[in-house]
mmCIF file of N, CA and C in Angstrom:
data_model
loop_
_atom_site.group_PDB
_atom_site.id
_atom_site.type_symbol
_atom_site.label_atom_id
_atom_site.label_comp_id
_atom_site.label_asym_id
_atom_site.label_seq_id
_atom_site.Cartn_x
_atom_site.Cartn_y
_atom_site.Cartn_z
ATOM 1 N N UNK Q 1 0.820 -1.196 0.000
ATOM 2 C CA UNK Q 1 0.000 0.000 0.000
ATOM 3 C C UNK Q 1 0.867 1.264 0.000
ATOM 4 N N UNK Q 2 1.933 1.459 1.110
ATOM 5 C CA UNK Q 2 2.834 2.567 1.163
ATOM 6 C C UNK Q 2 3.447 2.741 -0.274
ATOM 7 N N UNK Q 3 3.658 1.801 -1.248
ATOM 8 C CA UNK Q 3 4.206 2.127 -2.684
ATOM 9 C C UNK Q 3 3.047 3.047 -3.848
ATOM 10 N N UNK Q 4 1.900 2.422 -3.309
ATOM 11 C CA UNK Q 4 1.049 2.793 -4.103
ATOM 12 C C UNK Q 4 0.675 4.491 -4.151
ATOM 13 N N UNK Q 5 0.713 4.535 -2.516
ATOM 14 C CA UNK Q 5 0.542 6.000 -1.752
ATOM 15 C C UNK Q 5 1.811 6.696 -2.055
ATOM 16 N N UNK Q 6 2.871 6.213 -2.028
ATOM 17 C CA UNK Q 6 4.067 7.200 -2.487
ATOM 18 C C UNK Q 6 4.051 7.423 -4.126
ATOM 19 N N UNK Q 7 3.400 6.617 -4.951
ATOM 20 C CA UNK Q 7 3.436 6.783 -6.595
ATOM 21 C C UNK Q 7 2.542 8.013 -6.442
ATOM 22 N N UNK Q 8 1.380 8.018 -6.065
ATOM 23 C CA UNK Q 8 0.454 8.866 -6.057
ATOM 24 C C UNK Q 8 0.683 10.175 -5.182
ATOM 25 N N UNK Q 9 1.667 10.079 -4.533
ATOM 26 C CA UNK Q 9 2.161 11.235 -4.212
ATOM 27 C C UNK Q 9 3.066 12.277 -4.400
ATOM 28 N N UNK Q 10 3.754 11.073 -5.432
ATOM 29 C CA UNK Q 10 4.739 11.790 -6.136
ATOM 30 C C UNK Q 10 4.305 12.299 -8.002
ATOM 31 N N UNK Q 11 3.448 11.241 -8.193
ATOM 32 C CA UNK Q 11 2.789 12.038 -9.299
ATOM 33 C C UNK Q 11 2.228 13.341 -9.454
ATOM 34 N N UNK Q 12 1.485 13.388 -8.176
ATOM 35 C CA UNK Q 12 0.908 14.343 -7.764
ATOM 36 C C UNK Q 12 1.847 15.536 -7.488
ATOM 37 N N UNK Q 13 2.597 15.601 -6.768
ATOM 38 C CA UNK Q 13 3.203 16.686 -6.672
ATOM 39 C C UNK Q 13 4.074 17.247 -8.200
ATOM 40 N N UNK Q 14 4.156 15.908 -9.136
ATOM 41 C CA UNK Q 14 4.487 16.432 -10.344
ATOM 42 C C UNK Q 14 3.718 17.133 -11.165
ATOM 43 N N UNK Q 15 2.485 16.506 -11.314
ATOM 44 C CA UNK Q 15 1.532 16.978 -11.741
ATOM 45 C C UNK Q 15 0.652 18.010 -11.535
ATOM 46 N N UNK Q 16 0.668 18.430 -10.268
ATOM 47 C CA UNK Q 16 -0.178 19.579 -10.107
ATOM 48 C C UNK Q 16 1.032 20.272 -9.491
ATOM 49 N N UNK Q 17 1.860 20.514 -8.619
ATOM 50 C CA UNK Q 17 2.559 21.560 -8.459
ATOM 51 C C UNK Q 17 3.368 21.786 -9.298
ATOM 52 N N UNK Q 18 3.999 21.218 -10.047
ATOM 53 C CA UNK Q 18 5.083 21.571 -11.365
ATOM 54 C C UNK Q 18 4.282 22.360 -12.095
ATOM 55 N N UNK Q 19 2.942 22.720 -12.777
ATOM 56 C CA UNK Q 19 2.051 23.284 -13.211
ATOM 57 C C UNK Q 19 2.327 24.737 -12.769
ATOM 58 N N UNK Q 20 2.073 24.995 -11.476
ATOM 59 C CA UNK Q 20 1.588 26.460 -10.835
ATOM 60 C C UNK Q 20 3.356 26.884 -10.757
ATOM 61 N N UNK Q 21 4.005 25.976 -10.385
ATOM 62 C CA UNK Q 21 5.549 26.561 -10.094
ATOM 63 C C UNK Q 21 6.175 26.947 -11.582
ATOM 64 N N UNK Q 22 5.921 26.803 -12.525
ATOM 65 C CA UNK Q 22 6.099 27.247 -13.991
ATOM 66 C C UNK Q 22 5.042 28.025 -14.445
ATOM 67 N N UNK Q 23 3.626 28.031 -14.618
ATOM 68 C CA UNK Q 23 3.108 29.336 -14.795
ATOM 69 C C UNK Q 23 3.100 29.936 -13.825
ATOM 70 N N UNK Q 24 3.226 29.849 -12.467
ATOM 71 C CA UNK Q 24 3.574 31.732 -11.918
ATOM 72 C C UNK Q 24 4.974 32.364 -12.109
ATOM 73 N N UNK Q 25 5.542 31.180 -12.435
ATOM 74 C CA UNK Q 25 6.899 31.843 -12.816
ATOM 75 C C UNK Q 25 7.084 32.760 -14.112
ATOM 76 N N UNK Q 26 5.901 32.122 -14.853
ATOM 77 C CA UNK Q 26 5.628 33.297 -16.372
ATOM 78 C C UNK Q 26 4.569 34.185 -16.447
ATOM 79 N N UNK Q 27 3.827 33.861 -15.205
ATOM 80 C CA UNK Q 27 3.256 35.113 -14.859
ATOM 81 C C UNK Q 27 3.979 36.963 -15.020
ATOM 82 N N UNK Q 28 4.907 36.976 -14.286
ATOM 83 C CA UNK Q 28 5.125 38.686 -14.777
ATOM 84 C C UNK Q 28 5.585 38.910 -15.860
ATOM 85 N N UNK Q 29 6.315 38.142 -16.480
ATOM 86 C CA UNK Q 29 6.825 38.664 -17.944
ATOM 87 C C UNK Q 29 5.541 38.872 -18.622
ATOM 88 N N UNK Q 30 4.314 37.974 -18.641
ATOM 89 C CA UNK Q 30 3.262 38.157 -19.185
ATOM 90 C C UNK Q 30 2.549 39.163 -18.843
ATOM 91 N N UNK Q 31 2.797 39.750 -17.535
ATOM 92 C CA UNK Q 31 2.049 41.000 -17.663
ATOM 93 C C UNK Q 31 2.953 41.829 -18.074
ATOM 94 N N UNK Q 32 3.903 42.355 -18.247
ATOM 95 C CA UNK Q 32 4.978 42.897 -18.804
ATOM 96 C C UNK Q 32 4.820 43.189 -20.335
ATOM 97 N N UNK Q 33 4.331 42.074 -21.153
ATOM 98 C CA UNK Q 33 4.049 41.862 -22.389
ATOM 99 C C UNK Q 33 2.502 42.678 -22.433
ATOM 100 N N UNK Q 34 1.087 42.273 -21.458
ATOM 101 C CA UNK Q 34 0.680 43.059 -21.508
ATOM 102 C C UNK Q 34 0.514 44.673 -21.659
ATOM 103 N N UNK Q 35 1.633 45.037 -20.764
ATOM 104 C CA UNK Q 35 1.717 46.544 -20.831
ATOM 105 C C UNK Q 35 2.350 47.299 -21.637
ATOM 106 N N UNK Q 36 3.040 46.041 -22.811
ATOM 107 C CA UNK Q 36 3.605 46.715 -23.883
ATOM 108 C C UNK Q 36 3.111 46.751 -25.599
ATOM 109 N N UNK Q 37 1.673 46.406 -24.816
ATOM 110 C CA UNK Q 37 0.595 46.266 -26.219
ATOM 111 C C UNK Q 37 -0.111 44.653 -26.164
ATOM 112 N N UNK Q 38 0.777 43.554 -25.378
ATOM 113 C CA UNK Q 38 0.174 42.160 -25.908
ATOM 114 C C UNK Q 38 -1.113 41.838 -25.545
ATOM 115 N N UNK Q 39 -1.955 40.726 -25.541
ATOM 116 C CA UNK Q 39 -3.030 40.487 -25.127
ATOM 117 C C UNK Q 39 -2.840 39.508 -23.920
ATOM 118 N N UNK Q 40 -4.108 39.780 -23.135
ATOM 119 C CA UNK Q 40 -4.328 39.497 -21.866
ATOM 120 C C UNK Q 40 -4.749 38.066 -21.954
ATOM 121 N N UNK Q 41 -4.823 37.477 -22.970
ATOM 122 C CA UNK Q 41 -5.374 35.890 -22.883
ATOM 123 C C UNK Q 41 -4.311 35.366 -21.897
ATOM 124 N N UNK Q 42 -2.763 35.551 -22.391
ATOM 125 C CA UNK Q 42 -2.140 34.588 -21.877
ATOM 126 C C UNK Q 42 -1.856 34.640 -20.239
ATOM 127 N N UNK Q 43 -2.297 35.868 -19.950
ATOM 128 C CA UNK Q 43 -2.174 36.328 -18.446
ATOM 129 C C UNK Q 43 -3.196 35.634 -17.487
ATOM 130 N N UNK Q 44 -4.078 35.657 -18.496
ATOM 131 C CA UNK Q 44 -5.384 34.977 -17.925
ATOM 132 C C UNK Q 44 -5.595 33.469 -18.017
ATOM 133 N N UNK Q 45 -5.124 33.057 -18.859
ATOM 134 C CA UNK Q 45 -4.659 32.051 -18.440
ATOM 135 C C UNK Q 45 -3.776 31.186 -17.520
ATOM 136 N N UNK Q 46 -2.774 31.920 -17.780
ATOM 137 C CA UNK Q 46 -1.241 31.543 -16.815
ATOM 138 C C UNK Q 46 -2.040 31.746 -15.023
ATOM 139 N N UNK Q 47 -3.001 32.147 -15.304
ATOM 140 C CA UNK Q 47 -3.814 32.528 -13.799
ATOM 141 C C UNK Q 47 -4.666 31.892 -12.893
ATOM 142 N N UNK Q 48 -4.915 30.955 -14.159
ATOM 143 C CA UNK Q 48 -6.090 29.861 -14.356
ATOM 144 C C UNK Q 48 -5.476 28.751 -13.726
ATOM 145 N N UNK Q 49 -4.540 28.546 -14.695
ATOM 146 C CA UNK Q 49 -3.941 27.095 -14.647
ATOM 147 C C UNK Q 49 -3.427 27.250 -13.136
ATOM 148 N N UNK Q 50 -2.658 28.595 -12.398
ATOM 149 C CA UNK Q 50 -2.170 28.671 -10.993
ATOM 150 C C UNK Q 50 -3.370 28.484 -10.187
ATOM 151 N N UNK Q 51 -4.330 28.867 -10.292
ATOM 152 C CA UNK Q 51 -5.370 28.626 -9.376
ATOM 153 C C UNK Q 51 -6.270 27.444 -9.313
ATOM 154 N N UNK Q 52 -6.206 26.612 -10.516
ATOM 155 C CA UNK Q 52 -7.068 25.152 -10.907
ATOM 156 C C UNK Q 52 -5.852 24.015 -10.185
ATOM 157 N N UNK Q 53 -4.782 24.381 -10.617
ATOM 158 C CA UNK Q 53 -3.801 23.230 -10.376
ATOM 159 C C UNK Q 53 -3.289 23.375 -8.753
ATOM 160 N N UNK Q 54 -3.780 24.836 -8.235
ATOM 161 C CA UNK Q 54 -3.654 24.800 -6.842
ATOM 162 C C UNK Q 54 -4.640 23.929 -5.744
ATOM 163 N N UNK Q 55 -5.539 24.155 -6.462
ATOM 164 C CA UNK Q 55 -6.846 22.669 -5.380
ATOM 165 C C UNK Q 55 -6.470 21.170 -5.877
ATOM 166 N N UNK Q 56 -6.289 21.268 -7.167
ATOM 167 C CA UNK Q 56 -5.323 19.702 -7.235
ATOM 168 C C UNK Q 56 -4.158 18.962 -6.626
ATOM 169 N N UNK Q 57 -3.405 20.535 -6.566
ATOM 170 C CA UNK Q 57 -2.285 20.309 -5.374
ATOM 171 C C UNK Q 57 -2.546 20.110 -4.094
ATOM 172 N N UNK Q 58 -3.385 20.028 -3.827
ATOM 173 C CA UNK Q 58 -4.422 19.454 -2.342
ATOM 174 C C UNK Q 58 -3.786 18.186 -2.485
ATOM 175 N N UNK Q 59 -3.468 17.534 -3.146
ATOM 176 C CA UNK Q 59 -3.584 15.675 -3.337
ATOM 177 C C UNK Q 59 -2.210 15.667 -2.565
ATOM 178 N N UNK Q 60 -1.204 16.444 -2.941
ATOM 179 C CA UNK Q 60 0.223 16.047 -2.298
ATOM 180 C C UNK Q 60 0.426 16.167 -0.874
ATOM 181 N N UNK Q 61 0.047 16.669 -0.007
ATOM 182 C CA UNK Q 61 -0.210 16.852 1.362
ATOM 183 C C UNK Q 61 -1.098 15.632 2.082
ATOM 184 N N UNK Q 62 -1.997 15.208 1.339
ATOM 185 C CA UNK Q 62 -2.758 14.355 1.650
ATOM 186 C C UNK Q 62 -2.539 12.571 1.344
ATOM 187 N N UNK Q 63 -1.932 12.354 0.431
ATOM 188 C CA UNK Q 63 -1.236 11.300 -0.374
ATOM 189 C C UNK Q 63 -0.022 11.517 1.036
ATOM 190 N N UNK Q 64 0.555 12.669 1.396
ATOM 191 C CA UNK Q 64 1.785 12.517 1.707
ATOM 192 C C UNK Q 64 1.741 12.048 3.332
ATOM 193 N N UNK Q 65 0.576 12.455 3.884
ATOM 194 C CA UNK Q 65 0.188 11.733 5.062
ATOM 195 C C UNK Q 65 -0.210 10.302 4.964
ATOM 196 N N UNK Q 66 -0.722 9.872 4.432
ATOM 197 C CA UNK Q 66 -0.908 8.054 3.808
ATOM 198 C C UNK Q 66 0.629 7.647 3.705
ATOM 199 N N UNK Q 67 1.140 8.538 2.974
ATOM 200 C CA UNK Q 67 3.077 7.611 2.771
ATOM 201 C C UNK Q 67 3.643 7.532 4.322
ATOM 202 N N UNK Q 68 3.206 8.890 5.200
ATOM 203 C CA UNK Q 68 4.256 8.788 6.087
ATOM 204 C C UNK Q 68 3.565 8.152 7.602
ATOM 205 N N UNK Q 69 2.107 7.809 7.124
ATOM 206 C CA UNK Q 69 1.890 7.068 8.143
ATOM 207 C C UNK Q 69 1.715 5.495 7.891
ATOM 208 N N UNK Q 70 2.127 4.631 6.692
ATOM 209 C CA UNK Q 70 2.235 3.765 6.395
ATOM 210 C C UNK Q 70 4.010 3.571 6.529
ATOM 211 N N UNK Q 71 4.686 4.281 6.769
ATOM 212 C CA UNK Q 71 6.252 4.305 6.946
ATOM 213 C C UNK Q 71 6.428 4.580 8.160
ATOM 214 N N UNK Q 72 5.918 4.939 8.884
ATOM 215 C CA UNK Q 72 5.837 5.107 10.480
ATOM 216 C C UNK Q 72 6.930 6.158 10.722
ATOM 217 N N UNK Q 73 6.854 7.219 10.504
ATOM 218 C CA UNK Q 73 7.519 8.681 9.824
ATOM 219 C C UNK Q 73 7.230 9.583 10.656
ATOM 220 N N UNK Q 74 6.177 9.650 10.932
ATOM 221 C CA UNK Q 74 5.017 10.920 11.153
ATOM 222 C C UNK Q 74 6.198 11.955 12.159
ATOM 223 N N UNK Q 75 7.017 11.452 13.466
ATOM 224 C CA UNK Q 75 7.531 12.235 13.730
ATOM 225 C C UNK Q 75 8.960 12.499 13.808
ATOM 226 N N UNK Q 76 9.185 12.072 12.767
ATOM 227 C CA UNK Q 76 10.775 12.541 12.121
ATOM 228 C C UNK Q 76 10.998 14.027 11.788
ATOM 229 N N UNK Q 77 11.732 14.261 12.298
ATOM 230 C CA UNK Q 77 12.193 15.713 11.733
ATOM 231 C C UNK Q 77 12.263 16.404 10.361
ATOM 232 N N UNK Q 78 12.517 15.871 9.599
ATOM 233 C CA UNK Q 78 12.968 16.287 8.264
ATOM 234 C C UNK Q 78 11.241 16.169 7.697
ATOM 235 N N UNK Q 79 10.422 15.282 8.433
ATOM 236 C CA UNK Q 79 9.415 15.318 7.786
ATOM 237 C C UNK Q 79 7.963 16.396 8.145
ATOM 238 N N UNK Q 80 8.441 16.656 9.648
ATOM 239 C CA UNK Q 80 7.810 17.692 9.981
ATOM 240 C C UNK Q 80 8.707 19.277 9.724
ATOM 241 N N UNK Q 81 9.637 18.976 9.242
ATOM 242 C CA UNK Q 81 10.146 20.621 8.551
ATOM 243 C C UNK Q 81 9.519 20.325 7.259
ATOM 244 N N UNK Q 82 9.531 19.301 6.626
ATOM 245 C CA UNK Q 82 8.758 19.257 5.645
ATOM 246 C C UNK Q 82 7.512 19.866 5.391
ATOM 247 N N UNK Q 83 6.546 19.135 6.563
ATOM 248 C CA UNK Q 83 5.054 19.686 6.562
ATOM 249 C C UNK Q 83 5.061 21.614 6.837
ATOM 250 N N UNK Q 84 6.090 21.770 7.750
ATOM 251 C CA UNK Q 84 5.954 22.927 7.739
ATOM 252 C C UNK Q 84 6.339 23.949 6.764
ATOM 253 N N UNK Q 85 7.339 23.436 5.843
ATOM 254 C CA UNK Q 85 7.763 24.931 4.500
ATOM 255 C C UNK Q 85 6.316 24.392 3.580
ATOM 256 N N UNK Q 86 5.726 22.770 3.878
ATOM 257 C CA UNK Q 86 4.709 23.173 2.819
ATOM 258 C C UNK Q 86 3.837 23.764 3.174
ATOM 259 N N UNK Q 87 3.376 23.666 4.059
ATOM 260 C CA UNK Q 87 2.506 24.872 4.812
ATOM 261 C C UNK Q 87 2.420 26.617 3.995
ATOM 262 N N UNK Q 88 3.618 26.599 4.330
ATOM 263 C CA UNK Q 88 4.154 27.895 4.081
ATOM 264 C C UNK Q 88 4.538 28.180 2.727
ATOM 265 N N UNK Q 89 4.859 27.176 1.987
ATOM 266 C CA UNK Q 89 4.480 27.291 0.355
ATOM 267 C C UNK Q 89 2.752 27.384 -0.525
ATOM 268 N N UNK Q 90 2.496 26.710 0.459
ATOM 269 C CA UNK Q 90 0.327 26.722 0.237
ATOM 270 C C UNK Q 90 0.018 28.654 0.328
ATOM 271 N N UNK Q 91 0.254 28.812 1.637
ATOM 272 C CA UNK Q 91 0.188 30.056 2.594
ATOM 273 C C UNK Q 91 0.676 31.177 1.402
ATOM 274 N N UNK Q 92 2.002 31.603 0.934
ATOM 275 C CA UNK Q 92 2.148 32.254 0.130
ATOM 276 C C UNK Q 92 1.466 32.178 -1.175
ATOM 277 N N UNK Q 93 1.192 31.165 -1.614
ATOM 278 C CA UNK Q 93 0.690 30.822 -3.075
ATOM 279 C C UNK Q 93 -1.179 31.575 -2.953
ATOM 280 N N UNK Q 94 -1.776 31.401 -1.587
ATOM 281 C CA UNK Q 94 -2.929 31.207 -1.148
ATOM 282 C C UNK Q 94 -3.406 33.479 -1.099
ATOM 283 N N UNK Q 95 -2.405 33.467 -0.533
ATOM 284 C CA UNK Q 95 -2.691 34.806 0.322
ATOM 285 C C UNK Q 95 -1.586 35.888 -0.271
ATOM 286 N N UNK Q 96 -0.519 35.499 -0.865
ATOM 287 C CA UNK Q 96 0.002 36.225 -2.022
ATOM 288 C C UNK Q 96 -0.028 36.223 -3.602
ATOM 289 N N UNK Q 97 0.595 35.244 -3.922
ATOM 290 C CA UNK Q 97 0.779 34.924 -5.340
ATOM 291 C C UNK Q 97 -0.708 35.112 -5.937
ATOM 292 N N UNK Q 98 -1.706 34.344 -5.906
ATOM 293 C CA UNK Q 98 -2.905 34.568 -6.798
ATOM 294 C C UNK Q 98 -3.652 35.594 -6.642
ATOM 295 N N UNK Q 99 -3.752 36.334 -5.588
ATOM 296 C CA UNK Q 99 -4.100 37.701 -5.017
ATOM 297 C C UNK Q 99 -3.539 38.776 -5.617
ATOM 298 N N UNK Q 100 -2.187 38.116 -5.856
ATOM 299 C CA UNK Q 100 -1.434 39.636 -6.517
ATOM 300 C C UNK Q 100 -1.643 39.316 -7.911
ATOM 301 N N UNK Q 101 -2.133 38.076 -8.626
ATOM 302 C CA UNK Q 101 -1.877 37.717 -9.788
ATOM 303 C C UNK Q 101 -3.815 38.641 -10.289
ATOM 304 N N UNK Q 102 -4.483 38.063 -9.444
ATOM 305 C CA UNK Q 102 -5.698 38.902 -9.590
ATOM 306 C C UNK Q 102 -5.580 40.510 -9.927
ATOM 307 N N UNK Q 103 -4.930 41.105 -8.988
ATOM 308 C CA UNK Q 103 -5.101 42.203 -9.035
ATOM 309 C C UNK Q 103 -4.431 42.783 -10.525
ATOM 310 N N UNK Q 104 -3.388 42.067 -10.377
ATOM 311 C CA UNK Q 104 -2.560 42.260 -11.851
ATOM 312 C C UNK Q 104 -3.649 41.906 -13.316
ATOM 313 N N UNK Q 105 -4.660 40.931 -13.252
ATOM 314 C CA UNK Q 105 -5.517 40.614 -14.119
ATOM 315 C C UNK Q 105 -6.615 41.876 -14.105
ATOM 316 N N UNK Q 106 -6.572 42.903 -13.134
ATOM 317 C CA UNK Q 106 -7.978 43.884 -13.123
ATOM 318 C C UNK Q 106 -7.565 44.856 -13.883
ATOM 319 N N UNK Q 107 -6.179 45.290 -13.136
ATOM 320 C CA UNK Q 107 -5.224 46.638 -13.760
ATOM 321 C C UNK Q 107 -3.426 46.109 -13.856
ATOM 322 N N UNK Q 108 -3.464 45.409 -15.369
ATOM 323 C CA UNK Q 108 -1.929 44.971 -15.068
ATOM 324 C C UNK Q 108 -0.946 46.198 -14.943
ATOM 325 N N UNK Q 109 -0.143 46.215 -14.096
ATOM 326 C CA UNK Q 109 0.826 47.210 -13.561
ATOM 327 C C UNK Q 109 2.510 46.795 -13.943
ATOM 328 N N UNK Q 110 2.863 46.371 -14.332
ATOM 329 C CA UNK Q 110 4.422 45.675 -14.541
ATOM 330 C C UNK Q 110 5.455 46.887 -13.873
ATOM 331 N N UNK Q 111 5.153 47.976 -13.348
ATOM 332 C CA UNK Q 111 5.694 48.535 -12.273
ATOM 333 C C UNK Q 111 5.853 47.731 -11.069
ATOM 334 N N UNK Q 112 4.852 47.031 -11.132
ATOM 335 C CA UNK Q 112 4.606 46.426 -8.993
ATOM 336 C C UNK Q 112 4.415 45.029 -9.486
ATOM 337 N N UNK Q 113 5.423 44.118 -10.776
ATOM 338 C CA UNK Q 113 5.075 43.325 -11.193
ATOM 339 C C UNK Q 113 6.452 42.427 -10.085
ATOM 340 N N UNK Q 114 7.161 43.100 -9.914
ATOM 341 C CA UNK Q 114 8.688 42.553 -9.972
ATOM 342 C C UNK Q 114 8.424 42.341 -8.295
ATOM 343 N N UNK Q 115 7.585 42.425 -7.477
ATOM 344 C CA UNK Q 115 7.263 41.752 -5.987
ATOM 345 C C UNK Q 115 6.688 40.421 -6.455
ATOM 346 N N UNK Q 116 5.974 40.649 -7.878
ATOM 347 C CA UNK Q 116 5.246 39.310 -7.760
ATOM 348 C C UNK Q 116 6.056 38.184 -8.414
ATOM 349 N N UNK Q 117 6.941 38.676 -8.610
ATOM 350 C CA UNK Q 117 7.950 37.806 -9.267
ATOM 351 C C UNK Q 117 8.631 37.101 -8.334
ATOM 352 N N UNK Q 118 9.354 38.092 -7.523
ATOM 353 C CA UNK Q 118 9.944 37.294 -6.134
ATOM 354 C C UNK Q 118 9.335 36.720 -5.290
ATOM 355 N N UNK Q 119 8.007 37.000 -4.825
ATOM 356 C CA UNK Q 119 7.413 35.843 -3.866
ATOM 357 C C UNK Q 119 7.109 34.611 -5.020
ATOM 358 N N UNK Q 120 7.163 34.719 -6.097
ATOM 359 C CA UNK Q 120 6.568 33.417 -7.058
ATOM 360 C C UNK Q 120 8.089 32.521 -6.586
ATOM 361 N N UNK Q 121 9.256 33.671 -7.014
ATOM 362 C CA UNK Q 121 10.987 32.568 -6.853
ATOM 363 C C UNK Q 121 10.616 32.018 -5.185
ATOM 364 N N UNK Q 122 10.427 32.336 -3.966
ATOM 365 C CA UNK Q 122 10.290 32.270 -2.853
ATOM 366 C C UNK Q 122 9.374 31.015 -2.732
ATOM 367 N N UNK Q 123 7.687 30.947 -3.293
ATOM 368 C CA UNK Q 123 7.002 30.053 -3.525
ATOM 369 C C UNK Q 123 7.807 28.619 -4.183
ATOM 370 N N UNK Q 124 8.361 28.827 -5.172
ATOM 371 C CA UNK Q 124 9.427 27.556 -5.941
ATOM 372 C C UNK Q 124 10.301 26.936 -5.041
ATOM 373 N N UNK Q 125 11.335 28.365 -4.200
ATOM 374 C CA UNK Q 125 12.414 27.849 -3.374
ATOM 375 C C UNK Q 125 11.613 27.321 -2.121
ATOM 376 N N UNK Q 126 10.345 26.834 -1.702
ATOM 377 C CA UNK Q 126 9.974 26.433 -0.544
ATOM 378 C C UNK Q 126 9.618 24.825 -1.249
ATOM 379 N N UNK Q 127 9.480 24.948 -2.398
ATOM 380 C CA UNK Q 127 8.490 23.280 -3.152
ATOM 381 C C UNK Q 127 10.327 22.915 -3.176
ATOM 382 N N UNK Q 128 11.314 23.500 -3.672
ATOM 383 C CA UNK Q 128 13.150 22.984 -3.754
ATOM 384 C C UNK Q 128 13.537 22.106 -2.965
ATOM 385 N N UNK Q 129 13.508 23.124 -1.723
ATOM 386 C CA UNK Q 129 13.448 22.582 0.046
ATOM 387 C C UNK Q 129 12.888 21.464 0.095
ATOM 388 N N UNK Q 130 11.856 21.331 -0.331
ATOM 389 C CA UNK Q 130 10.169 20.069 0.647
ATOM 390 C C UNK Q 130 11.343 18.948 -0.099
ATOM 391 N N UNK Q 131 11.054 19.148 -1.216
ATOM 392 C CA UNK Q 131 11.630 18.147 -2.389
ATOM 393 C C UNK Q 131 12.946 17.832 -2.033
ATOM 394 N N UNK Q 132 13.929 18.293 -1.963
ATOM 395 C CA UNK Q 132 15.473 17.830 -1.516
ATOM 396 C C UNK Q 132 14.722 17.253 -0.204
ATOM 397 N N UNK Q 133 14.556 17.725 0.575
ATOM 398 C CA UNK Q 133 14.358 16.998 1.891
ATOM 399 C C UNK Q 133 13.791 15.425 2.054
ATOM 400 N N UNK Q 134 12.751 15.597 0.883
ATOM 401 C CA UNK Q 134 11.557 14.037 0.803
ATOM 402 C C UNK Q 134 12.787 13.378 0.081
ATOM 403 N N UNK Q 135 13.743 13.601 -0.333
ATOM 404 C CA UNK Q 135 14.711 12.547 -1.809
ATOM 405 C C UNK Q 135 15.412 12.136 -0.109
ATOM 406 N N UNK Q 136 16.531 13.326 0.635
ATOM 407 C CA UNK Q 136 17.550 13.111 1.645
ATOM 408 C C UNK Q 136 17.055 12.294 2.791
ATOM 409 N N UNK Q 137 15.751 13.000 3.579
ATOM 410 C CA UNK Q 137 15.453 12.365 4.520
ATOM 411 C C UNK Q 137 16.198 12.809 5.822
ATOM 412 N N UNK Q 138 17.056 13.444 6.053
ATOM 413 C CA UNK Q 138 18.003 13.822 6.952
ATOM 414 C C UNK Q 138 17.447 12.560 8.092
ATOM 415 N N UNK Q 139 18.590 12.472 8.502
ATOM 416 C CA UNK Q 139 17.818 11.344 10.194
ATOM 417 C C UNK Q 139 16.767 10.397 9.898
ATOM 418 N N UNK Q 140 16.641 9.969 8.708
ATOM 419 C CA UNK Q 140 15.607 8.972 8.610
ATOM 420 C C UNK Q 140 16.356 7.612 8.708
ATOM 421 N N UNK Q 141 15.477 6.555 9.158
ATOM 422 C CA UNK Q 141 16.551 4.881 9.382
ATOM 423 C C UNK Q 141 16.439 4.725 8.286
ATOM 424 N N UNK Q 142 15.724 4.835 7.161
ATOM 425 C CA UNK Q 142 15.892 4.637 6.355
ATOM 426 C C UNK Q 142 16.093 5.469 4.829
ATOM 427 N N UNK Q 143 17.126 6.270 5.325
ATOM 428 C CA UNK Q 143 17.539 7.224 4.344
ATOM 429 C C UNK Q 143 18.441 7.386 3.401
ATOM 430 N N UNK Q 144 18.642 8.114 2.792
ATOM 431 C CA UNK Q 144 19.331 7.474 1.069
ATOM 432 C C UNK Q 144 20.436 7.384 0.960
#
């Protein structure tokens, strides 16, 4: 069962967070392009896909509790720093990134584009972290 729950958890995090961590990353150039004549489809899109593939990304948190309580994990360190930058990768994506990506979709600004750029690098460098950590394991008995 724990194999099945780790396929599906790792698909998952391919599949739906690799999604939002590459279009918000082309999020500001696209508004950028907006403000230099282009059309707003692709903004609006790139907005879409961050916010559709963000409730899908629900699955990796949840899949990832099935892996680590079928591995008898739950209170390992590396795995609760884990739970916590993802926390905090949800949290920014939730209450920054699509908020600012909205507002950018009402009145794109590519002045006040370049904050949304860096919490998007910040959002990526927290999924970097989770990810090196789930491959290393630091202190796990059974680690790589």
């Amino acid at each position: 069962m724990s194999k099945f729950l780790l396929s599906v958890h790792v698909l998952a995090a391919i599949l739906a967070v690799g999604p939002v961590a590459v279009a918000a990353s082309m999020f500001p150039a696209a508004v950028r392009r907006v403000a230099a004549g282009g059309d707003l489809t692709t903004v609006t899109v790139l907005h879409r896909i961050c916010r559709v593939y963000a409730y899908v990304a629900i699955a990796v948190p949840v899949f990832g509790f099935g892996v680590a309580g079928t591995m008898h994990v739950m209170g390992d360190p590396w795995l609760i720093v884990s739970i916590g930058l993802t926390a905090v990768a949800a949290a920014v994506l939730a209450f920054v990134v699509l908020p600012s990506q909205r507002r950018q979709l009402a009145a794109p600004a590519p002045g006040t584009v370049s904050r949304l750029g860096m919490t998007t690098g910040v959002f990526n460098l927290l999924w970097a972290a989770v990810t090196v950590l789930m491959i290393v394991r630091p202190g796990s008995s059974t680690g790589a």
